[in-house]
PDB file of C-alpha atoms in Angstrom:
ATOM      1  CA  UNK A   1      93.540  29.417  34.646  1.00 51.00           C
ATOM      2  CA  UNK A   2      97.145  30.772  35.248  1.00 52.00           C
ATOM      3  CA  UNK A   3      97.336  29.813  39.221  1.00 48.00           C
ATOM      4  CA  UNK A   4      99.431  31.921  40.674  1.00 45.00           C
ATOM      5  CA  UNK A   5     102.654  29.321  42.720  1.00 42.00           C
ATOM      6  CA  UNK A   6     103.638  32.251  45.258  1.00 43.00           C
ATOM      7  CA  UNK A   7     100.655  32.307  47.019  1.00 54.00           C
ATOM      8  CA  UNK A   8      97.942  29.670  46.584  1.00 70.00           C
ATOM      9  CA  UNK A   9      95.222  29.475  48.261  1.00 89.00           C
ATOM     10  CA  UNK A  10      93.649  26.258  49.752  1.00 88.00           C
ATOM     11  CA  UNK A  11      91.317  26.386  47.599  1.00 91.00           C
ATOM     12  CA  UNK A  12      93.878  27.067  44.215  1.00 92.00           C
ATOM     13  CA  UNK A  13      96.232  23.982  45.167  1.00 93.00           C
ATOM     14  CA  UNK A  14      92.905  21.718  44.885  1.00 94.00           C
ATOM     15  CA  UNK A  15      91.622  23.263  41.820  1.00 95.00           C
ATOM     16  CA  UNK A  16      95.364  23.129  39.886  1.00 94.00           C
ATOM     17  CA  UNK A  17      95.950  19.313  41.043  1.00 95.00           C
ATOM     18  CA  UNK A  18      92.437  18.216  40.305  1.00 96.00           C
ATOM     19  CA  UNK A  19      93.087  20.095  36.925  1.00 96.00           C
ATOM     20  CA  UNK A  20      96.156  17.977  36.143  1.00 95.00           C
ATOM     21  CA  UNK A  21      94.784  14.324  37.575  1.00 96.00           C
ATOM     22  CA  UNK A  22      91.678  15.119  35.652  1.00 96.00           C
ATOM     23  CA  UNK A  23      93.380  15.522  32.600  1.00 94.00           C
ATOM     24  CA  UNK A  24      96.226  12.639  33.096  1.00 94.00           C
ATOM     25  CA  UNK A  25      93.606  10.050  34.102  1.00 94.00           C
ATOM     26  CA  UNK A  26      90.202  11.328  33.317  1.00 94.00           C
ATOM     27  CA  UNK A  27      87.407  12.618  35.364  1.00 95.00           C
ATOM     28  CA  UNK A  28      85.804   9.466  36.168  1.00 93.00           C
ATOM     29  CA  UNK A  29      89.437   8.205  36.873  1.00 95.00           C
ATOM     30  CA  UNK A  30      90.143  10.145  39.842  1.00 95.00           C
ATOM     31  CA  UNK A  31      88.560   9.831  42.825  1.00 92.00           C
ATOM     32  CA  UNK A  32      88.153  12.700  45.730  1.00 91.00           C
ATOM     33  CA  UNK A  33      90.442  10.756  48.063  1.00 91.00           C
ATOM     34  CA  UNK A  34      93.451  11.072  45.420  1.00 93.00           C
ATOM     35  CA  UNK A  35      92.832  15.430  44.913  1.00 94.00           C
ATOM     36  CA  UNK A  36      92.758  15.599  48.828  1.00 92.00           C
ATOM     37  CA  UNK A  37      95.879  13.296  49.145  1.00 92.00           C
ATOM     38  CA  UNK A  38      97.696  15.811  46.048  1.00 93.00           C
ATOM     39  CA  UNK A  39      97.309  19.036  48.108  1.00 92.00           C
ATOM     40  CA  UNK A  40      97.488  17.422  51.500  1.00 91.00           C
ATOM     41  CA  UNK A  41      94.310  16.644  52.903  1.00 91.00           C
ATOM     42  CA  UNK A  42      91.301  13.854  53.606  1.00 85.00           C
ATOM     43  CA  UNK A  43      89.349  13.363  51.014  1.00 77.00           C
ATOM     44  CA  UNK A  44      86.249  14.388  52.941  1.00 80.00           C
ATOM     45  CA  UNK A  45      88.377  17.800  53.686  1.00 85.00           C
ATOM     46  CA  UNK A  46      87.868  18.585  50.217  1.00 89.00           C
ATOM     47  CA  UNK A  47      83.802  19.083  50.620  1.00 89.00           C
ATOM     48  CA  UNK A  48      84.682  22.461  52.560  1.00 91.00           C
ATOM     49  CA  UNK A  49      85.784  23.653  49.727  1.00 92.00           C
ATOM     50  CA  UNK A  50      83.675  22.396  46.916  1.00 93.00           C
ATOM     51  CA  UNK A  51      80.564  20.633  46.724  1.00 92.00           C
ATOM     52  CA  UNK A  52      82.061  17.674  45.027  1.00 90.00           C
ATOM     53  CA  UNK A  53      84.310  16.667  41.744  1.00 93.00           C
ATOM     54  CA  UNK A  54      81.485  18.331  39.366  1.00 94.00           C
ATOM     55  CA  UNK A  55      81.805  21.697  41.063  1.00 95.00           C
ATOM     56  CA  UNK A  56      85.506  21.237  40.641  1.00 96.00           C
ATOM     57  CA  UNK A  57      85.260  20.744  37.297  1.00 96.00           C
ATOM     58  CA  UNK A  58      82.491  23.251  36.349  1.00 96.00           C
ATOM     59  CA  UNK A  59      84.664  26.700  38.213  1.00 96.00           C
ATOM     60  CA  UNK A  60      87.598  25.336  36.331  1.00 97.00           C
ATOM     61  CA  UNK A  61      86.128  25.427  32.829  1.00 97.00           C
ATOM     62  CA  UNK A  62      83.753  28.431  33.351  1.00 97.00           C
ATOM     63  CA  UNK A  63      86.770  30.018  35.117  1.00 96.00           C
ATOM     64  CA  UNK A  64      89.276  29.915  32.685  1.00 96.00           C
ATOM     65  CA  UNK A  65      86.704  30.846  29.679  1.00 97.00           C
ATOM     66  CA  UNK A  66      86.210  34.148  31.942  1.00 98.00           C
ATOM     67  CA  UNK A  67      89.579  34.512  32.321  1.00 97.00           C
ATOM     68  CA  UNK A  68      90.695  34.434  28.970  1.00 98.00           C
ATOM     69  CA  UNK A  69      87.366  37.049  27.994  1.00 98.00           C
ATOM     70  CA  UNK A  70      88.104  39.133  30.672  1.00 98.00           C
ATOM     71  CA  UNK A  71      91.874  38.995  30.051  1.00 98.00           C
ATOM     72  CA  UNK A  72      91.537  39.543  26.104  1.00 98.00           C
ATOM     73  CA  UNK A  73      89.353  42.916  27.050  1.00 98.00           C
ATOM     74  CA  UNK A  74      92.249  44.080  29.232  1.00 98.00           C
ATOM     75  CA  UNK A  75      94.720  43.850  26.350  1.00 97.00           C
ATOM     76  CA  UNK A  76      92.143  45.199  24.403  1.00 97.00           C
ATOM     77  CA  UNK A  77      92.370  48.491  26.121  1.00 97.00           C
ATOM     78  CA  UNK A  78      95.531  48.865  26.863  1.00 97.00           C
ATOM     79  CA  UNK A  79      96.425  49.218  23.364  1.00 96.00           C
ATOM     80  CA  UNK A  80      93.123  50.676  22.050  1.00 94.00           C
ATOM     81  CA  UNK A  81      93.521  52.220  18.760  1.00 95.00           C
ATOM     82  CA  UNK A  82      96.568  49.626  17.617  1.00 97.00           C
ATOM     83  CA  UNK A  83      95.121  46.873  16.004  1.00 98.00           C
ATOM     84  CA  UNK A  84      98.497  45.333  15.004  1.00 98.00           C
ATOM     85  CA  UNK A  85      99.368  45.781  19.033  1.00 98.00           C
ATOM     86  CA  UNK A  86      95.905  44.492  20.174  1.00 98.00           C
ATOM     87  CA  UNK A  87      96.234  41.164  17.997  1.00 98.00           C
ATOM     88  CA  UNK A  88      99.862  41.138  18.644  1.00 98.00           C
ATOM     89  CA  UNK A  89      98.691  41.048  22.617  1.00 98.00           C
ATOM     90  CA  UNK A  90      95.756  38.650  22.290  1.00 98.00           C
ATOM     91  CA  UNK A  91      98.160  36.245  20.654  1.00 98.00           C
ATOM     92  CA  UNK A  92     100.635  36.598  23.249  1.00 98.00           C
ATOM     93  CA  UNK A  93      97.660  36.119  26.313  1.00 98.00           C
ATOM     94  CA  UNK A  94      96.262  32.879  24.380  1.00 98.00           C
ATOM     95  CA  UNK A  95      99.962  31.529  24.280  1.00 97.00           C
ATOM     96  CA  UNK A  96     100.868  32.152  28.009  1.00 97.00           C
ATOM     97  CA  UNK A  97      97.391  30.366  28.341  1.00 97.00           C
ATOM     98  CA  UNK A  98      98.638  27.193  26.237  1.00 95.00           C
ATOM     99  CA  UNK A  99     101.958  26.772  27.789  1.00 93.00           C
ATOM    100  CA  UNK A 100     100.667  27.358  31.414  1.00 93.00           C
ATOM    101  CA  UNK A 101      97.633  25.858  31.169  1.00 93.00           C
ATOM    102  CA  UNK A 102      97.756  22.934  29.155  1.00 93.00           C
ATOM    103  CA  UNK A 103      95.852  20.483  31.654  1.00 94.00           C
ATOM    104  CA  UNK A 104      93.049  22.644  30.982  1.00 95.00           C
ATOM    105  CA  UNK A 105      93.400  22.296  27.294  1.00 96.00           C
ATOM    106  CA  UNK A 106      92.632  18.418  27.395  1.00 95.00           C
ATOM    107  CA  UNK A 107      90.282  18.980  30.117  1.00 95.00           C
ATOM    108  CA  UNK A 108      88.152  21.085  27.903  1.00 95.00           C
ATOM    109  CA  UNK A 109      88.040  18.718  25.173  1.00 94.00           C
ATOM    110  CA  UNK A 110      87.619  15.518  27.061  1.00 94.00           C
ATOM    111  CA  UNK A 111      85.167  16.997  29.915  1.00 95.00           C
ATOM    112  CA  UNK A 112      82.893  19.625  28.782  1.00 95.00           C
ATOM    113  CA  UNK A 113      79.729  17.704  27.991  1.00 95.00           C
ATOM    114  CA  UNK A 114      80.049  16.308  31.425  1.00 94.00           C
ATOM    115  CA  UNK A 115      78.977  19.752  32.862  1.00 95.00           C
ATOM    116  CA  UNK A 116      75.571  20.996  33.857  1.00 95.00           C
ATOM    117  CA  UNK A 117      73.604  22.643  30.778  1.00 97.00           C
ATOM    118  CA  UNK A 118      73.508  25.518  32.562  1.00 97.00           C
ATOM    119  CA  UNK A 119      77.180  25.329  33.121  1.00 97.00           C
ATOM    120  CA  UNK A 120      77.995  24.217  29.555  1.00 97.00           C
ATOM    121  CA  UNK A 121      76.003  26.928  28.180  1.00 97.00           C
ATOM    122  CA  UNK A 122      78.032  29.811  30.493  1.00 98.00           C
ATOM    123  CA  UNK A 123      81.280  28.611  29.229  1.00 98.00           C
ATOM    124  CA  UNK A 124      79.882  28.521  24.998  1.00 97.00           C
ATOM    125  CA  UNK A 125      78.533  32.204  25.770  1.00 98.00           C
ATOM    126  CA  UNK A 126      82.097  33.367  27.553  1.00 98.00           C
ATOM    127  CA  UNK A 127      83.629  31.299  24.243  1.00 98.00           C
ATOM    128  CA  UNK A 128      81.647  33.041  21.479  1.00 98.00           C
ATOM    129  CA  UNK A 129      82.453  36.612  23.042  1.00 98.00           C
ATOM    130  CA  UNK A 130      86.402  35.894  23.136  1.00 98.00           C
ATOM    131  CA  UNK A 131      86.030  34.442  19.408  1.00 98.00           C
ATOM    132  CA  UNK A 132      84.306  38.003  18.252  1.00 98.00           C
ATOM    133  CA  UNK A 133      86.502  39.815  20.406  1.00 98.00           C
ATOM    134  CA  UNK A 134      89.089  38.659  18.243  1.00 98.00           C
ATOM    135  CA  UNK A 135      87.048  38.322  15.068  1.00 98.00           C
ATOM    136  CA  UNK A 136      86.454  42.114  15.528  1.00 98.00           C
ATOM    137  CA  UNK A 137      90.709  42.603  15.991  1.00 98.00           C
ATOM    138  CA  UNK A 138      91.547  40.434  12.733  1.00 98.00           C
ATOM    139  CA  UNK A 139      89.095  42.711  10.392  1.00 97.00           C
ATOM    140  CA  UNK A 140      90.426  45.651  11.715  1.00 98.00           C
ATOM    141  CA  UNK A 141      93.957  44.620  10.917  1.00 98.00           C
ATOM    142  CA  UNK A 142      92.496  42.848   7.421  1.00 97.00           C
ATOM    143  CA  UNK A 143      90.278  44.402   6.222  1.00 96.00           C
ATOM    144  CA  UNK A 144      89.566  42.547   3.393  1.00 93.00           C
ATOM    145  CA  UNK A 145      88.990  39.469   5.353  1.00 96.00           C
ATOM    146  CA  UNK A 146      85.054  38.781   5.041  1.00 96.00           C
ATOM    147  CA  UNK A 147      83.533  38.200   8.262  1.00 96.00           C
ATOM    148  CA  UNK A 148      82.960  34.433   7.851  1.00 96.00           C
ATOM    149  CA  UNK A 149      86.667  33.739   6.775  1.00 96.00           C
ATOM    150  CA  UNK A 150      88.008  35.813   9.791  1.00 97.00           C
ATOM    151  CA  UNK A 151      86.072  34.111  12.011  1.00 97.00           C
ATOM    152  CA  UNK A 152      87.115  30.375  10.524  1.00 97.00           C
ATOM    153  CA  UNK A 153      90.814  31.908  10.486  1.00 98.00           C
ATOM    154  CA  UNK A 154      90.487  32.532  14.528  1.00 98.00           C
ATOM    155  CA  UNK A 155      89.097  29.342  15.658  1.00 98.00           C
ATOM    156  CA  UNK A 156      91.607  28.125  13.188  1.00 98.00           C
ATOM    157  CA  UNK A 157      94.635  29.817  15.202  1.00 98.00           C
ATOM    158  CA  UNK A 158      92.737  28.504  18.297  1.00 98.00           C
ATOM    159  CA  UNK A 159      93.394  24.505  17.246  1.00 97.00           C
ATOM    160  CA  UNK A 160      97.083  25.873  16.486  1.00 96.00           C
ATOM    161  CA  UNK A 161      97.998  27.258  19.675  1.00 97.00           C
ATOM    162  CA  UNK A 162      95.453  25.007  22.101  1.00 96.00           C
ATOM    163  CA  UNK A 163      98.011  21.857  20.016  1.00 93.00           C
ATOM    164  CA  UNK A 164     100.110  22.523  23.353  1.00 90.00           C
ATOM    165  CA  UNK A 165      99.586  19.136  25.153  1.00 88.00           C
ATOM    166  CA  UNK A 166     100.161  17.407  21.921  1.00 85.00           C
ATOM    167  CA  UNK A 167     103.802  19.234  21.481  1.00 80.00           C
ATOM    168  CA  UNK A 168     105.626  16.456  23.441  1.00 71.00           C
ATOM    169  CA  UNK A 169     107.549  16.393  26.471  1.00 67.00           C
ATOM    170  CA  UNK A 170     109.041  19.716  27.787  1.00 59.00           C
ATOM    171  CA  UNK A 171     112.495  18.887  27.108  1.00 64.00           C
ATOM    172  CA  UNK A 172     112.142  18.195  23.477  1.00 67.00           C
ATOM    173  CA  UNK A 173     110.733  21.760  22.878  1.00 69.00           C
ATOM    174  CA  UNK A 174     113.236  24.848  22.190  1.00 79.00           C
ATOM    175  CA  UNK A 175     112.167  26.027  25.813  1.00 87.00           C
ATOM    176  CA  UNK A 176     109.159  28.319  26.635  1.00 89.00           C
ATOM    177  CA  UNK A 177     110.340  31.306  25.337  1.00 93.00           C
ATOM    178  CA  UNK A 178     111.294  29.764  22.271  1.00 92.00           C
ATOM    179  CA  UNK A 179     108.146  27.838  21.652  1.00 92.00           C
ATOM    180  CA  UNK A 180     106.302  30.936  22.712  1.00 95.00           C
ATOM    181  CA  UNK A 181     108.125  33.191  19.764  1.00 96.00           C
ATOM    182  CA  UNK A 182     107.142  30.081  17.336  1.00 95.00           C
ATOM    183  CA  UNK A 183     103.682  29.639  18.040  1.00 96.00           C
ATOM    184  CA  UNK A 184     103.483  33.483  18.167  1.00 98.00           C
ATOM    185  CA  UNK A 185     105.284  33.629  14.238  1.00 98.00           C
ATOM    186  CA  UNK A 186     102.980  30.976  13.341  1.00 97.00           C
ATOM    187  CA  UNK A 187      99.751  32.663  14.251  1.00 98.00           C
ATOM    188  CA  UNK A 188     100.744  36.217  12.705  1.00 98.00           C
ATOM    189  CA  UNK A 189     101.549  33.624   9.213  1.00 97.00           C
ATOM    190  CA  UNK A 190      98.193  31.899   9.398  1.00 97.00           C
ATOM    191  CA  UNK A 191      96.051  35.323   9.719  1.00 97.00           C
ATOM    192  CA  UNK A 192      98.309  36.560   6.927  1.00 96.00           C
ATOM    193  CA  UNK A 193      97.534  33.723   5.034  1.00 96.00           C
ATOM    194  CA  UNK A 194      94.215  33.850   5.125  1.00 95.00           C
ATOM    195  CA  UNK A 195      94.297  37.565   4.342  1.00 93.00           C
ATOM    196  CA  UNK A 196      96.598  36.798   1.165  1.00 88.00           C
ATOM    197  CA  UNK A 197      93.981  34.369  -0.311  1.00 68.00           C
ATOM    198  CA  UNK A 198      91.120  37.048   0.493  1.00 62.00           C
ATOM    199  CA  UNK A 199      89.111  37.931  -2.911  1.00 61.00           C
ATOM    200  CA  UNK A 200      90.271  41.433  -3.846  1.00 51.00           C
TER     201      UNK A 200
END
């Protein structure tokens, strides 16, 4: 989840540091006394926020799977009847999301099965709708891309633009905008691609 750094609350500052330790040392690596010590606080201080390091974990993986849903809808509608612009702006939302967010990245693919069902579940349903959210863009900007191949080309943009963590060190990149234009130039090429070797 994009946290915003003007104004965080409490309650932010323990979910974005327990975001990052979780995903530089693991969840079982980090203990409650090392989030509290991160934003400022006993550990215990922590349990009037949230019920303990699962709960931390669970409203930051269901949150940012709303987030991105509820933020893909917005662009949705704000260029309604411009597929090009729609898939244009879901591709730039999912990048600002893998360049600000790339602690959440690793601690989706590390963490996940350590969440309640229930939990798990929420964040697969919230998943599936922002895949056909998109599925339903891509055929409307190719529409000779069969169902099944647009849907395999959007989880396949997904593993290219969620490769953020992987990228290397910030300073070896060409900077965010310019990483942002790549990744953006990269996912137009792959839908295209997949488009191009369509059957007729």
């Amino acid at each position: 989840m994009a946290i915003r750094t003007d104004a965080l609350t409490r309650r932010e500052q323990i979910l974005k540091e327990a975001a990052r330790l979780f995903a530089e040392r693991g969840f079982h690596g980090v203990g409650v006394d090392e989030i509290g010590a991160a934003v400022g606080i006993s550990g215990p201080g922590l349990y009037r926020h949230f019920a303990g390091k699962d709960a931390m974990l669970a409203e930051l993986l269901v949150g940012i799977s709303e987030q991105l849903l509820t933020g893909g809808k917005r662009r949705s509608a704000e260029v309604a009847g411009n597929p090009e612009a729609v898939l244009d702006s879901l591709v730039e939302g999912h990048i600002d999301f893998a360049l600000d967010d790339r602690p959440l990245i690793t601690l989706h693919d590390r963490e996940l099965d350590r969440l309640r069902d229930s939990d798990r579940k929420l964040v697969r349903q919230l998943q599936r709708q922002y895949v056909e959210l998109w599925v339903q863009v891509v055929r409307e900007v190719y529409p000779d891309l069969a169902e099944p191949a647009a849907r395999a080309a959007v989880h396949a943009v997904f593993g290219l633009l969620n490769s953020t963590p992987h990228l290397g060190r910030p300073g070896s990149l060409p900077g965010r905008a310019g990483t942002a234009a790549l990744l953006h130039r990269m996912a137009r090429g792959a839908f295209e691609a997949a488009a191009v070797s369509a059957p007729g």
